[in-house]
Short mmCIF file of N, CA and C in Angstrom, two decimals:
data_model
loop_
_atom_site.label_atom_id
_atom_site.label_comp_id
_atom_site.label_asym_id
_atom_site.label_seq_id
_atom_site.Cartn_x
_atom_site.Cartn_y
_atom_site.Cartn_z
N MET A 963 2.22 11.61 -30.60
CA MET A 963 3.43 12.05 -29.93
C MET A 963 4.59 11.15 -30.35
N LYS A 964 5.77 11.74 -30.55
CA LYS A 964 6.93 10.93 -30.92
C LYS A 964 7.36 10.07 -29.74
N SER A 965 8.11 9.03 -30.04
CA SER A 965 8.56 8.11 -29.00
C SER A 965 9.52 8.80 -28.03
N LEU A 966 9.33 8.53 -26.76
CA LEU A 966 10.22 9.05 -25.72
C LEU A 966 11.02 7.92 -25.08
N LYS A 967 11.11 6.80 -25.77
CA LYS A 967 11.86 5.66 -25.26
C LYS A 967 13.29 6.09 -24.96
N GLY A 968 13.78 5.72 -23.78
CA GLY A 968 15.13 6.08 -23.36
C GLY A 968 15.20 7.42 -22.64
N LYS A 969 14.11 8.14 -22.58
CA LYS A 969 14.07 9.42 -21.89
C LYS A 969 13.57 9.23 -20.46
N VAL A 970 13.94 10.15 -19.60
CA VAL A 970 13.50 10.14 -18.21
C VAL A 970 12.79 11.45 -17.93
N ALA A 971 11.64 11.36 -17.25
CA ALA A 971 10.89 12.57 -16.91
C ALA A 971 10.54 12.54 -15.43
N LEU A 972 10.38 13.73 -14.86
CA LEU A 972 9.90 13.88 -13.49
C LEU A 972 8.61 14.67 -13.56
N VAL A 973 7.54 14.10 -12.99
CA VAL A 973 6.25 14.78 -12.96
C VAL A 973 5.82 14.90 -11.51
N THR A 974 5.59 16.12 -11.06
CA THR A 974 5.14 16.35 -9.69
C THR A 974 3.61 16.38 -9.65
N GLY A 975 3.07 16.06 -8.50
CA GLY A 975 1.61 16.07 -8.36
C GLY A 975 0.94 15.03 -9.23
N ALA A 976 1.56 13.86 -9.36
CA ALA A 976 1.09 12.87 -10.33
C ALA A 976 0.08 11.87 -9.77
N SER A 977 -0.44 12.10 -8.58
CA SER A 977 -1.43 11.17 -8.04
C SER A 977 -2.83 11.46 -8.56
N ARG A 978 -3.05 12.65 -9.11
CA ARG A 978 -4.37 13.02 -9.61
C ARG A 978 -4.27 14.26 -10.51
N GLY A 979 -5.34 14.56 -11.16
CA GLY A 979 -5.43 15.80 -11.94
C GLY A 979 -4.48 15.88 -13.11
N ILE A 980 -4.04 17.10 -13.40
CA ILE A 980 -3.20 17.34 -14.58
C ILE A 980 -1.85 16.66 -14.48
N GLY A 981 -1.29 16.58 -13.26
CA GLY A 981 -0.01 15.88 -13.09
C GLY A 981 -0.12 14.42 -13.49
N LYS A 982 -1.21 13.78 -13.09
CA LYS A 982 -1.43 12.39 -13.46
C LYS A 982 -1.59 12.27 -14.98
N GLY A 983 -2.34 13.19 -15.57
CA GLY A 983 -2.54 13.17 -17.02
C GLY A 983 -1.23 13.30 -17.79
N ILE A 984 -0.37 14.20 -17.35
CA ILE A 984 0.93 14.39 -18.00
C ILE A 984 1.77 13.13 -17.86
N ALA A 985 1.80 12.55 -16.65
CA ALA A 985 2.57 11.32 -16.41
C ALA A 985 2.07 10.19 -17.31
N MET A 986 0.76 10.08 -17.48
CA MET A 986 0.18 9.04 -18.33
C MET A 986 0.65 9.18 -19.78
N VAL A 987 0.59 10.39 -20.30
CA VAL A 987 1.00 10.63 -21.69
C VAL A 987 2.49 10.33 -21.88
N LEU A 988 3.32 10.80 -20.95
CA LEU A 988 4.77 10.55 -21.05
C LEU A 988 5.08 9.06 -20.96
N GLY A 989 4.41 8.36 -20.04
CA GLY A 989 4.62 6.93 -19.89
C GLY A 989 4.19 6.16 -21.13
N GLU A 990 3.04 6.50 -21.67
CA GLU A 990 2.55 5.84 -22.87
C GLU A 990 3.48 6.07 -24.06
N ALA A 991 4.14 7.24 -24.07
CA ALA A 991 5.08 7.55 -25.16
C ALA A 991 6.44 6.87 -24.98
N GLY A 992 6.62 6.17 -23.84
CA GLY A 992 7.85 5.39 -23.67
C GLY A 992 8.86 5.92 -22.67
N ALA A 993 8.61 7.09 -22.08
CA ALA A 993 9.55 7.63 -21.10
C ALA A 993 9.47 6.84 -19.80
N THR A 994 10.58 6.76 -19.09
CA THR A 994 10.56 6.30 -17.71
C THR A 994 10.16 7.51 -16.89
N VAL A 995 9.05 7.42 -16.19
CA VAL A 995 8.48 8.58 -15.51
C VAL A 995 8.61 8.42 -13.99
N TYR A 996 9.40 9.29 -13.40
CA TYR A 996 9.43 9.39 -11.94
C TYR A 996 8.26 10.29 -11.56
N ILE A 997 7.40 9.79 -10.69
CA ILE A 997 6.22 10.56 -10.30
C ILE A 997 6.28 10.84 -8.80
N THR A 998 5.90 12.07 -8.44
CA THR A 998 5.89 12.44 -7.03
C THR A 998 4.53 13.00 -6.64
N ALA A 999 4.22 12.82 -5.37
CA ALA A 999 3.02 13.40 -4.75
C ALA A 999 3.12 13.06 -3.27
N ARG A 1000 2.21 13.63 -2.50
CA ARG A 1000 2.18 13.33 -1.07
C ARG A 1000 1.44 12.04 -0.76
N THR A 1001 0.65 11.56 -1.71
CA THR A 1001 -0.19 10.38 -1.49
C THR A 1001 0.38 9.17 -2.22
N LEU A 1002 0.99 8.25 -1.47
CA LEU A 1002 1.57 7.06 -2.08
C LEU A 1002 0.51 5.98 -2.30
N THR A 1003 -0.30 5.72 -1.27
CA THR A 1003 -1.33 4.70 -1.36
C THR A 1003 -2.70 5.33 -1.11
N LYS A 1004 -3.72 4.63 -1.56
CA LYS A 1004 -5.08 5.15 -1.44
C LYS A 1004 -5.44 5.47 0.01
N ASN A 1005 -5.04 4.66 0.92
CA ASN A 1005 -5.40 4.84 2.33
C ASN A 1005 -4.62 5.94 3.04
N SER A 1006 -3.58 6.47 2.40
CA SER A 1006 -2.78 7.52 3.05
C SER A 1006 -3.27 8.93 2.73
N SER A 1007 -4.35 9.02 1.98
CA SER A 1007 -4.89 10.32 1.58
C SER A 1007 -6.12 10.66 2.41
N PRO A 1008 -6.29 11.95 2.73
CA PRO A 1008 -7.54 12.35 3.40
C PRO A 1008 -8.72 11.94 2.52
N LYS A 1009 -9.85 11.67 3.13
CA LYS A 1009 -11.02 11.15 2.40
C LYS A 1009 -11.46 12.03 1.24
N ARG A 1010 -11.22 13.32 1.31
CA ARG A 1010 -11.71 14.19 0.24
C ARG A 1010 -10.89 14.09 -1.05
N TYR A 1011 -9.71 13.46 -0.97
CA TYR A 1011 -8.88 13.32 -2.17
C TYR A 1011 -9.00 11.91 -2.73
N THR A 1012 -8.95 11.82 -4.03
CA THR A 1012 -8.92 10.51 -4.69
C THR A 1012 -7.57 10.37 -5.37
N GLY A 1013 -7.20 9.14 -5.68
CA GLY A 1013 -5.97 8.89 -6.41
C GLY A 1013 -4.77 8.72 -5.51
N SER A 1014 -3.76 8.04 -6.05
CA SER A 1014 -2.50 7.83 -5.33
C SER A 1014 -1.41 7.56 -6.35
N LEU A 1015 -0.17 7.66 -5.91
CA LEU A 1015 0.95 7.35 -6.80
C LEU A 1015 0.89 5.90 -7.27
N ASN A 1016 0.58 4.97 -6.35
CA ASN A 1016 0.52 3.56 -6.74
C ASN A 1016 -0.56 3.31 -7.78
N GLN A 1017 -1.68 4.01 -7.70
CA GLN A 1017 -2.73 3.88 -8.71
C GLN A 1017 -2.24 4.41 -10.06
N THR A 1018 -1.54 5.53 -10.04
CA THR A 1018 -1.00 6.08 -11.29
C THR A 1018 0.01 5.12 -11.91
N VAL A 1019 0.86 4.50 -11.08
CA VAL A 1019 1.82 3.51 -11.59
C VAL A 1019 1.08 2.38 -12.30
N ARG A 1020 0.03 1.86 -11.68
CA ARG A 1020 -0.73 0.76 -12.30
C ARG A 1020 -1.32 1.19 -13.64
N GLU A 1021 -1.83 2.40 -13.70
CA GLU A 1021 -2.45 2.87 -14.95
C GLU A 1021 -1.40 3.11 -16.04
N ILE A 1022 -0.23 3.58 -15.67
CA ILE A 1022 0.84 3.77 -16.66
C ILE A 1022 1.33 2.42 -17.16
N LYS A 1023 1.47 1.44 -16.26
CA LYS A 1023 1.86 0.09 -16.68
C LYS A 1023 0.83 -0.51 -17.62
N ALA A 1024 -0.45 -0.23 -17.38
CA ALA A 1024 -1.53 -0.77 -18.21
C ALA A 1024 -1.44 -0.29 -19.66
N VAL A 1025 -0.82 0.87 -19.88
CA VAL A 1025 -0.67 1.38 -21.25
C VAL A 1025 0.74 1.12 -21.78
N GLY A 1026 1.49 0.25 -21.08
CA GLY A 1026 2.81 -0.15 -21.55
C GLY A 1026 3.96 0.72 -21.08
N GLY A 1027 3.71 1.61 -20.14
CA GLY A 1027 4.77 2.51 -19.67
C GLY A 1027 5.43 2.05 -18.38
N LYS A 1028 6.42 2.83 -17.96
CA LYS A 1028 7.15 2.54 -16.72
C LYS A 1028 7.13 3.79 -15.86
N ALA A 1029 6.68 3.62 -14.61
CA ALA A 1029 6.63 4.74 -13.67
C ALA A 1029 7.26 4.32 -12.35
N ILE A 1030 7.96 5.24 -11.73
CA ILE A 1030 8.62 5.01 -10.44
C ILE A 1030 8.07 6.04 -9.46
N PRO A 1031 7.30 5.59 -8.45
CA PRO A 1031 6.70 6.53 -7.51
C PRO A 1031 7.66 6.93 -6.40
N ILE A 1032 7.64 8.21 -6.04
CA ILE A 1032 8.42 8.72 -4.91
C ILE A 1032 7.50 9.62 -4.10
N LYS A 1033 7.23 9.24 -2.87
CA LYS A 1033 6.41 10.09 -2.01
C LYS A 1033 7.22 11.33 -1.67
N CYS A 1034 6.63 12.51 -1.93
CA CYS A 1034 7.37 13.76 -1.74
C CYS A 1034 6.40 14.91 -1.51
N ASP A 1035 6.70 15.68 -0.49
CA ASP A 1035 5.98 16.94 -0.26
C ASP A 1035 6.94 18.03 -0.71
N HIS A 1036 6.64 18.68 -1.82
CA HIS A 1036 7.57 19.65 -2.42
C HIS A 1036 7.71 20.93 -1.60
N SER A 1037 6.98 21.06 -0.52
CA SER A 1037 7.19 22.21 0.37
C SER A 1037 8.22 21.89 1.45
N ILE A 1038 8.73 20.65 1.45
CA ILE A 1038 9.74 20.22 2.42
C ILE A 1038 11.05 19.97 1.68
N ASP A 1039 12.05 20.80 1.94
CA ASP A 1039 13.33 20.70 1.23
C ASP A 1039 13.94 19.31 1.28
N GLU A 1040 13.91 18.66 2.42
CA GLU A 1040 14.52 17.33 2.54
C GLU A 1040 13.85 16.32 1.61
N ASP A 1041 12.54 16.40 1.45
CA ASP A 1041 11.85 15.52 0.51
C ASP A 1041 12.32 15.77 -0.92
N VAL A 1042 12.41 17.04 -1.29
CA VAL A 1042 12.84 17.39 -2.65
C VAL A 1042 14.28 16.95 -2.89
N LYS A 1043 15.14 17.12 -1.90
CA LYS A 1043 16.54 16.69 -2.03
C LYS A 1043 16.63 15.20 -2.31
N LYS A 1044 15.81 14.41 -1.62
CA LYS A 1044 15.82 12.96 -1.84
C LYS A 1044 15.44 12.62 -3.27
N VAL A 1045 14.46 13.34 -3.82
CA VAL A 1045 14.05 13.10 -5.21
C VAL A 1045 15.21 13.42 -6.16
N PHE A 1046 15.84 14.59 -5.98
CA PHE A 1046 16.93 14.98 -6.87
C PHE A 1046 18.12 14.03 -6.75
N LYS A 1047 18.42 13.57 -5.56
CA LYS A 1047 19.53 12.63 -5.38
C LYS A 1047 19.23 11.32 -6.09
N ARG A 1048 17.98 10.90 -6.05
CA ARG A 1048 17.61 9.63 -6.65
C ARG A 1048 17.69 9.65 -8.18
N ILE A 1049 17.31 10.76 -8.78
CA ILE A 1049 17.30 10.81 -10.25
C ILE A 1049 18.31 11.81 -10.78
N ALA A 1050 19.38 12.03 -10.02
CA ALA A 1050 20.39 13.04 -10.35
C ALA A 1050 20.80 13.00 -11.81
N GLY A 1051 20.86 14.16 -12.39
CA GLY A 1051 21.26 14.33 -13.77
C GLY A 1051 21.44 15.81 -14.01
N LEU A 1052 21.18 16.26 -15.19
CA LEU A 1052 21.26 17.67 -15.53
C LEU A 1052 19.86 18.27 -15.40
N ALA A 1053 19.72 19.23 -14.51
CA ALA A 1053 18.44 19.91 -14.36
C ALA A 1053 18.49 21.22 -15.14
N TYR A 1054 17.40 21.56 -15.80
CA TYR A 1054 17.38 22.86 -16.47
C TYR A 1054 16.05 23.54 -16.25
N ASP A 1055 16.11 24.84 -16.27
CA ASP A 1055 14.93 25.65 -15.98
C ASP A 1055 15.06 26.93 -16.80
N CYS A 1056 13.98 27.36 -17.38
CA CYS A 1056 14.02 28.61 -18.15
C CYS A 1056 13.77 29.82 -17.27
N GLY A 1057 13.73 29.60 -15.95
CA GLY A 1057 13.54 30.71 -15.01
C GLY A 1057 14.86 31.40 -14.73
N ASN A 1058 15.15 31.61 -13.45
CA ASN A 1058 16.42 32.26 -13.11
C ASN A 1058 17.15 31.47 -12.04
N TRP A 1059 18.34 31.90 -11.70
CA TRP A 1059 19.20 31.16 -10.79
C TRP A 1059 18.71 31.17 -9.35
N LEU A 1060 17.65 31.90 -9.07
CA LEU A 1060 17.10 31.94 -7.72
C LEU A 1060 15.98 30.92 -7.51
N CYS A 1061 15.60 30.18 -8.55
CA CYS A 1061 14.49 29.25 -8.39
C CYS A 1061 14.86 28.16 -7.38
N HIS A 1062 13.86 27.68 -6.67
CA HIS A 1062 14.05 26.75 -5.56
C HIS A 1062 14.81 25.50 -5.97
N GLU A 1063 14.37 24.84 -7.04
CA GLU A 1063 15.01 23.60 -7.44
C GLU A 1063 16.46 23.82 -7.87
N THR A 1064 16.75 24.94 -8.50
CA THR A 1064 18.12 25.23 -8.90
C THR A 1064 19.02 25.37 -7.69
N ASN A 1065 18.54 26.03 -6.66
CA ASN A 1065 19.34 26.17 -5.44
C ASN A 1065 19.58 24.82 -4.78
N LEU A 1066 18.58 23.94 -4.79
CA LEU A 1066 18.77 22.60 -4.24
C LEU A 1066 19.79 21.81 -5.05
N CYS A 1067 19.74 21.94 -6.36
CA CYS A 1067 20.73 21.27 -7.21
C CYS A 1067 22.14 21.75 -6.87
N ARG A 1068 22.29 23.05 -6.73
CA ARG A 1068 23.60 23.60 -6.38
C ARG A 1068 24.09 23.02 -5.05
N GLU A 1069 23.18 22.94 -4.10
CA GLU A 1069 23.52 22.42 -2.78
C GLU A 1069 23.93 20.94 -2.85
N LEU A 1070 23.32 20.19 -3.75
CA LEU A 1070 23.60 18.76 -3.89
C LEU A 1070 24.73 18.46 -4.87
N GLY A 1071 25.22 19.48 -5.55
CA GLY A 1071 26.28 19.26 -6.53
C GLY A 1071 25.78 18.71 -7.85
N ILE A 1072 24.50 18.88 -8.14
CA ILE A 1072 23.93 18.42 -9.40
C ILE A 1072 23.95 19.60 -10.38
N PRO A 1073 24.48 19.40 -11.59
CA PRO A 1073 24.51 20.51 -12.54
C PRO A 1073 23.11 21.05 -12.82
N ALA A 1074 22.97 22.35 -12.79
CA ALA A 1074 21.69 23.00 -13.09
C ALA A 1074 21.96 24.15 -14.05
N VAL A 1075 21.19 24.21 -15.11
CA VAL A 1075 21.32 25.26 -16.10
C VAL A 1075 20.03 26.07 -16.06
N VAL A 1076 20.14 27.38 -15.92
CA VAL A 1076 18.94 28.21 -15.81
C VAL A 1076 19.00 29.40 -16.76
N GLY A 1077 17.84 29.97 -17.00
CA GLY A 1077 17.76 31.19 -17.79
C GLY A 1077 18.15 31.01 -19.24
N LEU A 1078 17.98 29.81 -19.76
CA LEU A 1078 18.37 29.55 -21.14
C LEU A 1078 17.14 29.43 -22.02
N ASP A 1079 16.85 30.46 -22.76
CA ASP A 1079 15.72 30.38 -23.68
C ASP A 1079 15.98 29.33 -24.76
N GLY A 1080 17.23 29.09 -25.08
CA GLY A 1080 17.57 28.15 -26.15
C GLY A 1080 17.86 26.74 -25.67
N ILE A 1081 17.42 26.39 -24.45
CA ILE A 1081 17.72 25.07 -23.92
C ILE A 1081 17.19 23.96 -24.83
N HIS A 1082 16.12 24.24 -25.56
CA HIS A 1082 15.56 23.24 -26.47
C HIS A 1082 16.50 22.91 -27.62
N GLN A 1083 17.57 23.68 -27.79
CA GLN A 1083 18.52 23.43 -28.87
C GLN A 1083 19.47 22.28 -28.55
N ILE A 1084 19.52 21.83 -27.30
CA ILE A 1084 20.35 20.68 -26.94
C ILE A 1084 19.72 19.45 -27.58
N GLN A 1085 20.53 18.70 -28.30
CA GLN A 1085 20.06 17.55 -29.06
C GLN A 1085 20.32 16.25 -28.32
N ASP A 1086 19.48 15.24 -28.59
CA ASP A 1086 19.75 13.90 -28.07
C ASP A 1086 21.12 13.46 -28.54
N GLY A 1087 21.88 12.84 -27.66
CA GLY A 1087 23.18 12.32 -28.03
C GLY A 1087 24.33 13.30 -27.86
N GLU A 1088 24.04 14.56 -27.61
CA GLU A 1088 25.10 15.54 -27.41
C GLU A 1088 25.78 15.31 -26.07
N ARG A 1089 27.08 15.45 -26.06
CA ARG A 1089 27.81 15.42 -24.81
C ARG A 1089 28.08 16.86 -24.42
N LEU A 1090 27.82 17.17 -23.17
CA LEU A 1090 27.93 18.54 -22.69
C LEU A 1090 28.88 18.61 -21.51
N ARG A 1091 29.46 19.76 -21.32
CA ARG A 1091 30.22 20.06 -20.11
C ARG A 1091 29.58 21.30 -19.51
N VAL A 1092 29.23 21.21 -18.24
CA VAL A 1092 28.61 22.34 -17.55
C VAL A 1092 29.64 22.90 -16.57
N ASP A 1093 29.97 24.17 -16.75
CA ASP A 1093 30.88 24.86 -15.83
C ASP A 1093 30.03 25.41 -14.69
N GLY A 1094 30.13 24.76 -13.53
CA GLY A 1094 29.32 25.15 -12.39
C GLY A 1094 29.65 26.52 -11.84
N SER A 1095 30.86 27.02 -12.12
CA SER A 1095 31.25 28.34 -11.62
C SER A 1095 30.62 29.47 -12.43
N THR A 1096 30.53 29.26 -13.72
CA THR A 1096 30.02 30.33 -14.59
C THR A 1096 28.62 30.06 -15.11
N GLY A 1097 28.17 28.79 -15.03
CA GLY A 1097 26.87 28.44 -15.57
C GLY A 1097 26.87 28.23 -17.07
N ARG A 1098 28.05 28.24 -17.68
CA ARG A 1098 28.13 28.04 -19.13
C ARG A 1098 28.03 26.56 -19.48
N VAL A 1099 27.40 26.30 -20.63
CA VAL A 1099 27.27 24.94 -21.14
C VAL A 1099 28.07 24.86 -22.43
N TYR A 1100 28.94 23.86 -22.51
CA TYR A 1100 29.78 23.68 -23.69
C TYR A 1100 29.42 22.37 -24.37
N ARG A 1101 29.28 22.42 -25.70
CA ARG A 1101 29.08 21.19 -26.48
C ARG A 1101 30.45 20.55 -26.69
N LEU A 1102 30.56 19.26 -26.34
CA LEU A 1102 31.82 18.55 -26.54
C LEU A 1102 31.84 17.88 -27.90
N ASP A 1103 30.83 17.13 -28.19
CA ASP A 1103 30.69 16.50 -29.50
C ASP A 1103 29.29 15.94 -29.60
N PHE A 1104 29.00 15.36 -30.72
CA PHE A 1104 27.67 14.82 -30.96
C PHE A 1104 27.82 13.34 -31.25
N VAL A 1105 27.12 12.47 -30.54
CA VAL A 1105 27.16 11.05 -30.76
C VAL A 1105 25.89 10.65 -31.50
N GLU A 1106 26.04 10.19 -32.73
CA GLU A 1106 24.90 9.81 -33.55
C GLU A 1106 24.24 8.56 -32.96
N LYS A 1107 22.92 8.61 -32.78
CA LYS A 1107 22.18 7.44 -32.27
C LYS A 1107 21.94 6.48 -33.41
N LYS A 1108 22.07 5.20 -33.12
CA LYS A 1108 21.86 4.17 -34.15
C LYS A 1108 20.49 3.60 -34.06
#
């Protein structure tokens, strides 16, 4: 995998299973990974579940990565709002403007771009302007990385 140094990722459900696996790979590749789940510490989980956000953080650090745990129940809007406020930036989704996270972004004043099949065409270093009224994204210029 190419280096993700300088990139930020959000992985939900990162205390166990596939979410944890994705967070591990992103962290090992150099991304700063914000991880969310309902289980922050081992003792806060019902006995039938294993894993916790703090355990995932330790494992990502062990492979040289950086992870920031945020306890969050994604079925509770207030929890999700706290996550978005903490890592506020440009959110994008290839779904539609009715998706839950997009509506929360709109409510919080965080730019959200949706329904863009070509979102992958945005390059590192590009400066963008997002028109919140129309949903249009404009390229301002390109800053070459050194």
